Short mmCIF file of N, CA and C in Angstrom, two decimals:
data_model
loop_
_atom_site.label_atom_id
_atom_site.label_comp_id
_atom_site.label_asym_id
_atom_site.label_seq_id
_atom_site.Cartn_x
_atom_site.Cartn_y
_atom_site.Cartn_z
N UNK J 1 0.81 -1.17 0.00
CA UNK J 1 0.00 0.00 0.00
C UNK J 1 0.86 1.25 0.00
N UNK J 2 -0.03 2.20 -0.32
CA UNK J 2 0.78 3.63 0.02
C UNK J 2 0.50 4.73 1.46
N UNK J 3 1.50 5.19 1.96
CA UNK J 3 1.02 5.84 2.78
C UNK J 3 1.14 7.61 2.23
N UNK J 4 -0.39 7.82 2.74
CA UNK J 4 -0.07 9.75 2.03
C UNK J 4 -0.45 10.25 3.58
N UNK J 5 0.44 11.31 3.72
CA UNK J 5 0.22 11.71 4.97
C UNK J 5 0.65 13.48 4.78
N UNK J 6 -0.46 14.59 5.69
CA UNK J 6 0.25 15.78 6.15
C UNK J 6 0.70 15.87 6.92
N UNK J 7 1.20 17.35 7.48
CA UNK J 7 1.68 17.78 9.22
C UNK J 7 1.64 19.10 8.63
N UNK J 8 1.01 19.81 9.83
CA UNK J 8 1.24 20.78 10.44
C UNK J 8 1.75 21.04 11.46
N UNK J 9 2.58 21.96 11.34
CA UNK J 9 4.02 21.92 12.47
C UNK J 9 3.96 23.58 13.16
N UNK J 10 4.10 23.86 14.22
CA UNK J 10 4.24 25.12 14.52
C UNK J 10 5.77 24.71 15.77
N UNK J 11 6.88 26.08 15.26
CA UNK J 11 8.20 26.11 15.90
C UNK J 11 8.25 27.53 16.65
N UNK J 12 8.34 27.85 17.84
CA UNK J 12 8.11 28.46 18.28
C UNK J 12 9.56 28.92 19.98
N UNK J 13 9.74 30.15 20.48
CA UNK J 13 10.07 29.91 20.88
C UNK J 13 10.12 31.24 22.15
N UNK J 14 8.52 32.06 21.72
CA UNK J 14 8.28 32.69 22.35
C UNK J 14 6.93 32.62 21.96
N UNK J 15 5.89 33.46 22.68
CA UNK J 15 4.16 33.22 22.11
C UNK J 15 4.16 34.30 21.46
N UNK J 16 4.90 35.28 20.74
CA UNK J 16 5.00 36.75 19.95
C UNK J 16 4.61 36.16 18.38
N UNK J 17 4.13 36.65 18.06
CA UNK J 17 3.90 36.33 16.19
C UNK J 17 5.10 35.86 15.35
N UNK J 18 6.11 36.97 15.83
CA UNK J 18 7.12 37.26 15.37
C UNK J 18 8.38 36.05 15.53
N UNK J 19 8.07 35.11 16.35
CA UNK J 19 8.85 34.19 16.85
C UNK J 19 8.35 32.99 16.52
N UNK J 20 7.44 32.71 15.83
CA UNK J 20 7.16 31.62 15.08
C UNK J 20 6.98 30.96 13.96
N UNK J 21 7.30 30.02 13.69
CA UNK J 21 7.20 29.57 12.36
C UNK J 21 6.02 28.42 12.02
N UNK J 22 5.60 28.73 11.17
CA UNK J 22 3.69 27.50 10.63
C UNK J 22 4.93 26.82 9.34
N UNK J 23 4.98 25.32 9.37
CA UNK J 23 4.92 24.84 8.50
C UNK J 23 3.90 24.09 8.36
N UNK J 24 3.42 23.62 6.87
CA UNK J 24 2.79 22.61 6.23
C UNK J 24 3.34 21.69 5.92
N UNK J 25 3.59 20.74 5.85
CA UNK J 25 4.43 19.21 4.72
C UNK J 25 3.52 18.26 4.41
N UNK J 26 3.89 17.82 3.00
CA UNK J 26 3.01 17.01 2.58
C UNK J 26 3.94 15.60 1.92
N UNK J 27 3.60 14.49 2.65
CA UNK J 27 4.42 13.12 2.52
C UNK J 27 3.55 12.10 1.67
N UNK J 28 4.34 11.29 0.73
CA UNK J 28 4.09 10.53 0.06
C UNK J 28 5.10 9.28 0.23
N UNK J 29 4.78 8.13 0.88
CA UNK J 29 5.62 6.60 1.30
C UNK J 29 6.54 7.83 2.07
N UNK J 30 6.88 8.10 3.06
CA UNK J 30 7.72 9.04 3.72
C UNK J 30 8.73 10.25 3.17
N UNK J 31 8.31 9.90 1.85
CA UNK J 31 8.74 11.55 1.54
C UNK J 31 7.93 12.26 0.90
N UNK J 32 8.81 13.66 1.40
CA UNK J 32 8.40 15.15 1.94
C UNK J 32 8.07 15.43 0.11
N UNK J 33 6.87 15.93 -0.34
CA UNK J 33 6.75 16.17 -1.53
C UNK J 33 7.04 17.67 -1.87
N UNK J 34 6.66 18.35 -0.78
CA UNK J 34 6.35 19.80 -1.47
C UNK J 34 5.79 20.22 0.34
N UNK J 35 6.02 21.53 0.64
CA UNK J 35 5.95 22.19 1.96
C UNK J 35 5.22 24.01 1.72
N UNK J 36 4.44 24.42 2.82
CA UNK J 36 4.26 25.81 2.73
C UNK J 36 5.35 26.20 4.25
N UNK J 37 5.98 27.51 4.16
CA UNK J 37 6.66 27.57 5.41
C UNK J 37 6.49 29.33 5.08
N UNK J 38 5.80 29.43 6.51
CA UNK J 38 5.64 30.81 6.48
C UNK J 38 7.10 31.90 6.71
N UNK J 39 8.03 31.73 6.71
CA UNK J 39 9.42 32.22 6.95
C UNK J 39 9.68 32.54 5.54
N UNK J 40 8.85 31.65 4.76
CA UNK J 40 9.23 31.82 2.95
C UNK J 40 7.98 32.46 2.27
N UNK J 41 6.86 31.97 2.69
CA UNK J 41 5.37 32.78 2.38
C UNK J 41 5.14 32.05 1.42
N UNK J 42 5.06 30.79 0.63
CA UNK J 42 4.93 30.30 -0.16
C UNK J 42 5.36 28.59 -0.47
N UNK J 43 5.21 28.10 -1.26
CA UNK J 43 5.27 26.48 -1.65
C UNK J 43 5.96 26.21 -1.86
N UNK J 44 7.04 25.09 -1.90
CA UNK J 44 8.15 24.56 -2.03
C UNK J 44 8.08 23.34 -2.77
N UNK J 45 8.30 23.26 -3.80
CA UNK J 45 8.32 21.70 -4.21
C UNK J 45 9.92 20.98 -4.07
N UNK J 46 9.75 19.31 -3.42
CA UNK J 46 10.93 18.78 -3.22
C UNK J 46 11.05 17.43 -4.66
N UNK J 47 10.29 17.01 -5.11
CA UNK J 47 10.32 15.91 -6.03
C UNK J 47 9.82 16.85 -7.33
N UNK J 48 9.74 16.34 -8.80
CA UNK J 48 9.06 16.65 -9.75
C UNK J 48 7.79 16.97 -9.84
N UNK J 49 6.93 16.38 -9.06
CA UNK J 49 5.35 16.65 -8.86
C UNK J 49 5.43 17.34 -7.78
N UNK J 50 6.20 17.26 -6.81
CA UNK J 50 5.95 18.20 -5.54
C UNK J 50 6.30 20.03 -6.36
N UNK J 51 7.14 19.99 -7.04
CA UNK J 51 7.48 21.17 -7.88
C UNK J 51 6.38 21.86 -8.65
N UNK J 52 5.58 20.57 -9.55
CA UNK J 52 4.59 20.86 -10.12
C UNK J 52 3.30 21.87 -8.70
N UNK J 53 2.92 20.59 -8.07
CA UNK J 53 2.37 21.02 -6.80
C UNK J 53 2.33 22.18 -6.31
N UNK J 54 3.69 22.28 -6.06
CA UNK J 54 3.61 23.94 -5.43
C UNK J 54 3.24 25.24 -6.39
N UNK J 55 3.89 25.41 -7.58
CA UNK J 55 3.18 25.85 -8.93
C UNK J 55 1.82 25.72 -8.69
N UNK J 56 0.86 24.94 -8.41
CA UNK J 56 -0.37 24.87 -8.39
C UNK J 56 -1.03 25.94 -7.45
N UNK J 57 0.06 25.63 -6.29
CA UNK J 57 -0.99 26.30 -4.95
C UNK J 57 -0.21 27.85 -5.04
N UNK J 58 0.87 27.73 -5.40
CA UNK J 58 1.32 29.15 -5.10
C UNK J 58 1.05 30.14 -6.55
N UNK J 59 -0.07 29.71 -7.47
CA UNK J 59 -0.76 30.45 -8.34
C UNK J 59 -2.18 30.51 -8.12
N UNK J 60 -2.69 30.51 -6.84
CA UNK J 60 -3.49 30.58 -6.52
C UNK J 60 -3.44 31.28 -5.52
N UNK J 61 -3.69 32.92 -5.01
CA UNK J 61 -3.50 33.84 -4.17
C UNK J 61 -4.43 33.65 -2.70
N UNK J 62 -5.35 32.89 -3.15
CA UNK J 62 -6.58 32.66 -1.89
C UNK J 62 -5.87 31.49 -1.17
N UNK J 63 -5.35 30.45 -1.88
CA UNK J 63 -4.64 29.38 -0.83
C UNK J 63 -3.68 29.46 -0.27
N UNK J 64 -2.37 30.57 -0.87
CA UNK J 64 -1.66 30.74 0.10
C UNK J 64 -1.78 31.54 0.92
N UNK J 65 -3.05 32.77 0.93
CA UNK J 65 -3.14 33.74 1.68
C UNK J 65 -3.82 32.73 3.46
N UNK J 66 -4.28 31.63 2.96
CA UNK J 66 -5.00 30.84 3.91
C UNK J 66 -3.67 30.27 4.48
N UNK J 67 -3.08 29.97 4.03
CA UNK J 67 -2.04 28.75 4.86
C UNK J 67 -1.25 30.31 5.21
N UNK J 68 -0.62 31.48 5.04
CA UNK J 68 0.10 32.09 5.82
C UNK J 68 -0.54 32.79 6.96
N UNK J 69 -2.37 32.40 6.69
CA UNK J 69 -2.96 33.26 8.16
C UNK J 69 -3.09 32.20 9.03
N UNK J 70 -2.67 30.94 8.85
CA UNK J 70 -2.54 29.59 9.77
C UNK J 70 -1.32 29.98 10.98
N UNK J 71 -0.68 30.70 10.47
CA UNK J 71 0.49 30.77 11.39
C UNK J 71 -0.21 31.68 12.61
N UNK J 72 -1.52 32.29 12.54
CA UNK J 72 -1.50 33.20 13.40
C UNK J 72 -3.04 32.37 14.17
N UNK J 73 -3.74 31.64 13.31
CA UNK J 73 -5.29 31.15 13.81
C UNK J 73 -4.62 30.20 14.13
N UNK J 74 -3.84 29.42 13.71
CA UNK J 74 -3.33 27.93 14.44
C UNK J 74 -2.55 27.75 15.46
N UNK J 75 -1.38 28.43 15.32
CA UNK J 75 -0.42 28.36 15.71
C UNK J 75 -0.61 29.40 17.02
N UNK J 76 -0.79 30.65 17.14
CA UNK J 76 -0.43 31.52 17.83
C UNK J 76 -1.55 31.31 18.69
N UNK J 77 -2.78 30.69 18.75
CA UNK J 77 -3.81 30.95 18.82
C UNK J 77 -3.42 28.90 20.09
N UNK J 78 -2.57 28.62 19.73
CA UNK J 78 -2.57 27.07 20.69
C UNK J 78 -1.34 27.35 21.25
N UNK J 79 -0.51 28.58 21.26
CA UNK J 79 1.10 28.10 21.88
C UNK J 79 0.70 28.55 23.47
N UNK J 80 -0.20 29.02 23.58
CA UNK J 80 -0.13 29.14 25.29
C UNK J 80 -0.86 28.12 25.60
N UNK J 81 -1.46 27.12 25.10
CA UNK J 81 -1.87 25.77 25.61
C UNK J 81 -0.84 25.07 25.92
N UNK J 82 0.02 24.84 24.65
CA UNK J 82 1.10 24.24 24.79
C UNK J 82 2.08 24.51 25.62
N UNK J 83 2.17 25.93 26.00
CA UNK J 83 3.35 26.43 27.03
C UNK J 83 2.67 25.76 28.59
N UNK J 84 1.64 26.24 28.57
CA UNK J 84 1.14 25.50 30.08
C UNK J 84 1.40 24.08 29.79
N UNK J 85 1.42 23.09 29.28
CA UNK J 85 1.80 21.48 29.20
C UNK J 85 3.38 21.65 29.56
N UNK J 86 3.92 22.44 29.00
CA UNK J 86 5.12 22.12 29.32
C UNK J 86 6.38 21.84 30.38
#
């Protein structure tokens, strides 16, 4: 079989906006095809289709405008949950 898998990742190392990073990754049998990383504002392709891929999403202004406001509804919005666990 195949395994297809995402992650969303938030790196953080204060709860300030400014101190964090939202990635996206997107895996196919364990590799990384293509990534959004808000430090870059845009799509990354790592394989031939992940290349294609990102071309897809990063010509489309509404989807990446969504995945770079993730860094602030997702991410910024759970790091003081996470700081109290810690």
């Amino acid at each position: 079989g195949f395994l297809i898998y995402s992650v969303n990742r938030c790196q953080f190392n204060s709860t300030e906006l400014k101190d964090i990073e939202y990635t996206f990754s997107y895996y196919y049998n364990k590799l990384e095809i293509f990534r959004f990383s808000s430090s870059l504002g845009h799509y990354v392709g790592y394989t031939e289709y992940g290349v294609k891929q990102a071309k897809y999403f990063n010509d489309q202004p509404a989807v990446v405008a969504q995945r770079r406001a993730q860094k602030e509804t997702y991410c910024q919005n759970n790091i003081g949950i996470w700081y109290k666990n810690i």
